[in-house]
Coordinates of N, CA, C and O in Angstrom, one line a residue:
M1 N 5.0 -14.2 -4.3 CA 5.4 -13.6 -5.2 C 6.0 -14.3 -6.0 O 6.3 -15.3 -5.7
A2 N 5.0 -14.5 -7.1 CA 5.9 -14.7 -8.2 C 6.3 -14.3 -9.4 O 6.5 -13.4 -9.6
L3 N 7.2 -15.2 -10.2 CA 8.5 -14.9 -11.1 C 7.7 -15.3 -12.3 O 7.1 -16.6 -12.1
I4 N 7.5 -14.3 -13.1 CA 7.1 -14.4 -14.8 C 8.0 -15.3 -15.6 O 8.7 -14.8 -15.3
T5 N 8.1 -16.5 -15.6 CA 8.9 -17.4 -16.8 C 8.2 -16.7 -17.8 O 8.7 -17.4 -19.3
H6 N 7.3 -16.4 -18.3 CA 7.0 -16.1 -20.4 C 5.7 -15.1 -20.1 O 4.9 -14.9 -18.9
I7 N 5.5 -14.3 -21.1 CA 5.0 -13.5 -21.3 C 4.1 -13.3 -22.5 O 5.0 -13.5 -23.7
Q8 N 2.6 -13.5 -22.5 CA 2.2 -13.7 -23.7 C 1.1 -13.1 -23.8 O 0.5 -12.3 -22.8
R9 N 0.9 -12.6 -24.8 CA -0.6 -11.8 -25.8 C -1.8 -12.2 -25.9 O -1.6 -12.8 -26.3
S10 N -2.9 -11.8 -24.6 CA -3.7 -12.3 -24.7 C -5.1 -10.9 -25.9 O -4.7 -9.7 -26.0
A11 N -5.9 -11.6 -26.6 CA -6.9 -11.0 -27.0 C -8.3 -10.8 -26.3 O -9.4 -10.3 -26.8
K12 N -8.1 -11.2 -24.8 CA -9.5 -11.1 -24.3 C -9.8 -9.6 -23.8 O -9.0 -8.2 -24.0
K13 N -11.3 -9.3 -23.8 CA -11.9 -8.0 -23.5 C -11.4 -7.2 -22.7 O -11.2 -8.1 -21.7
I14 N -10.8 -5.9 -22.8 CA -10.4 -5.0 -21.3 C -11.6 -4.4 -20.5 O -12.2 -4.1 -21.4
R15 N -12.0 -5.2 -19.0 CA -12.8 -4.0 -18.8 C -12.7 -3.5 -17.4 O -11.6 -4.1 -16.5
V16 N -12.5 -2.9 -17.2 CA -12.0 -1.8 -15.9 C -13.5 -1.9 -15.1 O -14.5 -1.2 -15.3
L17 N -13.3 -2.5 -13.6 CA -14.1 -2.8 -12.5 C -13.9 -1.4 -11.6 O -14.9 -1.1 -10.5
K18 N -12.7 -1.5 -11.1 CA -12.5 -1.0 -10.2 C -10.9 0.0 -10.6 O -10.1 -0.3 -11.7
K19 N -10.2 0.5 -9.8 CA -9.6 1.6 -10.2 C -8.4 0.8 -8.4 O -8.7 0.6 -7.2
T20 N -7.3 0.5 -8.2 CA -6.2 0.6 -7.2 C -4.8 1.0 -7.9 O -4.6 2.3 -8.7
T21 N -3.8 0.9 -7.0 CA -2.7 1.0 -6.7 C -1.6 0.1 -7.3 O -2.2 -1.1 -7.1
M22 N -0.7 0.4 -8.2 CA 0.5 -0.5 -8.2 C 1.7 0.1 -7.7 O 1.9 1.1 -7.7
E23 N 2.6 -0.5 -6.7 CA 4.3 0.0 -6.7 C 4.8 -1.2 -7.2 O 5.2 -2.8 -7.4
V24 N 5.9 -0.4 -7.7 CA 6.8 -0.8 -8.2 C 8.5 -0.8 -7.3 O 8.3 0.2 -6.5
S25 N 9.0 -2.0 -7.2 CA 10.7 -1.9 -7.0 C 11.5 -2.5 -8.2 O 11.1 -3.4 -8.2
W26 N 13.0 -2.6 -7.5 CA 13.7 -3.5 -8.3 C 15.0 -3.4 -7.7 O 15.2 -2.2 -7.2
D27 N 15.5 -4.5 -8.4 CA 17.2 -4.3 -7.7 C 18.3 -4.9 -9.1 O 17.6 -5.0 -10.1
E28 N 19.2 -5.7 -8.4 CA 20.2 -5.6 -9.9 C 19.3 -7.0 -10.7 O 20.6 -7.2 -11.2
R29 N 18.4 -7.9 -10.0 CA 18.3 -9.4 -10.5 C 16.9 -8.9 -10.8 O 16.5 -9.7 -12.0
L30 N 16.4 -8.2 -10.4 CA 14.5 -8.4 -10.6 C 14.1 -7.3 -10.3 O 14.0 -6.3 -9.6
F31 N 12.8 -7.2 -11.3 CA 11.4 -5.8 -11.1 C 9.9 -6.6 -10.4 O 10.0 -7.4 -11.0
S32 N 9.5 -6.3 -9.0 CA 8.7 -6.3 -8.5 C 7.6 -5.4 -9.0 O 7.7 -4.1 -8.6
I33 N 6.4 -6.2 -9.3 CA 5.7 -5.6 -9.3 C 4.1 -5.7 -8.0 O 4.1 -7.5 -8.0
R34 N 3.9 -4.6 -7.2 CA 2.7 -5.2 -6.2 C 1.5 -4.7 -6.3 O 1.6 -3.2 -6.6
T35 N 0.5 -5.5 -6.3 CA -0.7 -4.7 -6.8 C -1.5 -4.3 -5.4 O -1.6 -4.9 -4.7
K36 N -2.3 -3.3 -5.2 CA -3.3 -2.8 -3.5 C -4.5 -3.2 -4.1 O -4.9 -2.8 -5.2
A37 N -5.7 -3.4 -3.0 CA -6.6 -3.6 -3.2 C -7.8 -2.7 -3.6 O -6.8 -1.1 -3.4
A38 N -8.3 -2.9 -4.3 CA -9.3 -1.6 -4.3 C -9.7 -0.8 -3.5 O -10.0 -0.9 -3.1
G39 N -9.4 0.4 -4.3 CA -9.4 1.3 -3.1 C -8.5 1.6 -2.4 O -8.9 2.7 -1.1
A40 N -7.3 1.2 -2.0 CA -6.9 1.4 -1.2 C -5.2 1.9 -1.3 O -4.2 1.2 -1.6
E41 N -5.9 3.4 -2.1 CA -4.5 4.0 -2.9 C -3.8 4.0 -1.5 O -2.6 4.9 -1.6
T42 N -3.7 4.0 -0.3 CA -2.3 4.7 0.9 C -2.0 3.1 1.0 O -1.1 3.5 1.6
G43 N -2.2 2.6 0.1 CA -1.2 1.4 0.1 C -0.9 0.2 1.9 O -0.2 0.0 1.8
L44 N -2.1 0.1 2.2 CA -2.5 -0.7 3.3 C -2.4 -2.2 3.1 O -2.4 -2.6 3.9
S45 N -2.8 -2.6 1.9 CA -3.6 -4.0 1.9 C -2.7 -4.5 0.3 O -3.4 -3.8 -1.1
D46 N -2.2 -5.6 0.5 CA -1.6 -5.9 -1.3 C -2.4 -7.1 -1.7 O -3.8 -7.5 -0.9
L47 N -2.6 -7.2 -2.9 CA -3.2 -8.6 -3.7 C -2.5 -9.8 -4.0 O -1.3 -9.2 -3.6
P48 N -2.8 -11.3 -4.0 CA -2.7 -11.6 -4.1 C -1.4 -11.7 -6.0 O -0.6 -13.2 -6.4
A49 N -2.2 -10.9 -6.4 CA -1.3 -10.8 -8.0 C 0.2 -9.8 -8.0 O 0.7 -9.4 -9.2
D50 N 0.9 -10.3 -7.1 CA 2.1 -9.5 -6.9 C 3.1 -10.5 -7.9 O 3.3 -11.4 -7.8
I51 N 3.9 -9.4 -8.8 CA 5.4 -10.2 -9.6 C 6.4 -9.9 -9.5 O 6.3 -9.1 -9.2
Q52 N 6.9 -11.2 -10.0 CA 8.3 -10.5 -10.6 C 8.7 -10.8 -11.6 O 8.9 -11.5 -12.8
L53 N 9.5 -9.7 -12.2 CA 10.2 -10.6 -13.2 C 11.6 -10.0 -13.8 O 12.7 -9.3 -12.9
D54 N 12.7 -11.3 -14.0 CA 13.8 -11.0 -14.4 C 14.2 -10.5 -15.9 O 12.9 -9.6 -16.5
R55 N 15.2 -10.1 -16.1 CA 15.6 -9.1 -17.2 C 15.0 -9.4 -18.2 O 14.5 -8.5 -19.2
E56 N 15.3 -10.8 -18.4 CA 14.4 -11.2 -19.8 C 13.2 -10.9 -20.0 O 12.5 -10.5 -21.3
Q57 N 12.2 -11.1 -18.7 CA 10.9 -11.1 -19.1 C 10.7 -9.1 -18.6 O 9.8 -8.8 -19.9
A58 N 11.6 -8.7 -17.9 CA 11.1 -7.8 -18.3 C 11.6 -6.6 -19.6 O 10.9 -5.6 -20.3
A59 N 12.3 -7.6 -20.8 CA 12.5 -6.8 -21.8 C 11.6 -7.0 -22.8 O 10.9 -6.3 -23.6
V60 N 11.3 -7.8 -22.5 CA 9.9 -8.4 -23.1 C 8.6 -7.6 -22.9 O 7.6 -7.4 -24.1
L61 N 8.0 -7.4 -21.6 CA 7.3 -6.6 -21.1 C 7.2 -5.3 -21.5 O 6.8 -4.5 -21.9
H62 N 8.8 -5.0 -21.8 CA 9.4 -3.3 -22.5 C 9.0 -3.3 -24.0 O 8.2 -2.1 -24.5
A63 N 9.1 -4.0 -24.5 CA 8.6 -4.4 -25.7 C 7.0 -4.8 -25.7 O 6.9 -3.5 -26.9
M64 N 6.1 -5.2 -25.4 CA 5.5 -4.7 -25.7 C 4.7 -3.4 -24.9 O 3.3 -2.9 -25.7
L65 N 4.9 -2.9 -24.1 CA 4.5 -1.8 -23.9 C 4.8 -0.3 -24.7 O 4.3 0.8 -25.1
G66 N 6.2 -1.0 -25.4 CA 6.5 -0.1 -26.2 C 5.5 0.1 -27.7 O 5.0 0.9 -28.4
D67 N 4.9 -1.3 -28.0 CA 3.7 -1.3 -29.0 C 2.4 -0.7 -28.5 O 1.7 0.1 -29.2
F68 N 2.5 -1.0 -27.2 CA 1.4 -0.2 -27.2 C 1.3 1.5 -26.6 O 0.8 2.4 -27.1
L69 N 2.3 1.7 -26.6 CA 2.1 3.4 -26.5 C 2.5 4.0 -27.6 O 2.2 5.0 -27.9
G70 N 3.3 3.1 -28.4 CA 3.8 3.6 -29.9 C 2.2 3.9 -31.2 O 2.2 4.9 -31.4
N71 N 1.2 3.0 -30.6 CA 0.3 3.0 -31.4 C -1.0 3.4 -30.4 O -2.0 3.3 -31.6
G72 N -1.1 3.1 -29.4 CA -2.4 3.4 -28.9 C -3.3 2.2 -29.4 O -4.4 3.1 -28.6
S73 N -3.8 1.4 -30.1 CA -4.5 0.4 -30.5 C -4.7 -0.3 -29.8 O -5.9 -0.7 -29.2
G74 N -3.7 -1.0 -29.0 CA -3.5 -1.9 -27.9 C -3.7 -3.8 -29.0 O -3.7 -4.7 -28.3
T75 N -3.7 -3.3 -30.6 CA -3.8 -4.6 -31.7 C -2.8 -4.7 -32.2 O -1.9 -3.4 -32.2

């Protein structure tokens, strides 16, 4: 599990190749995101893209998600 210490915006083109499942959990200190292998909606296998956010980085992600949800354009 990787603790995220910095989040930055990228202008890379987004492509969807497969669909998968994301599992979240949190406690008083960290917010954890685990992704499952494509097609593993039953949650049987994790991918190495598991991350944890402290409250500071969770606030950064929250603001970015607010921008995404607010304007819908992604720009």
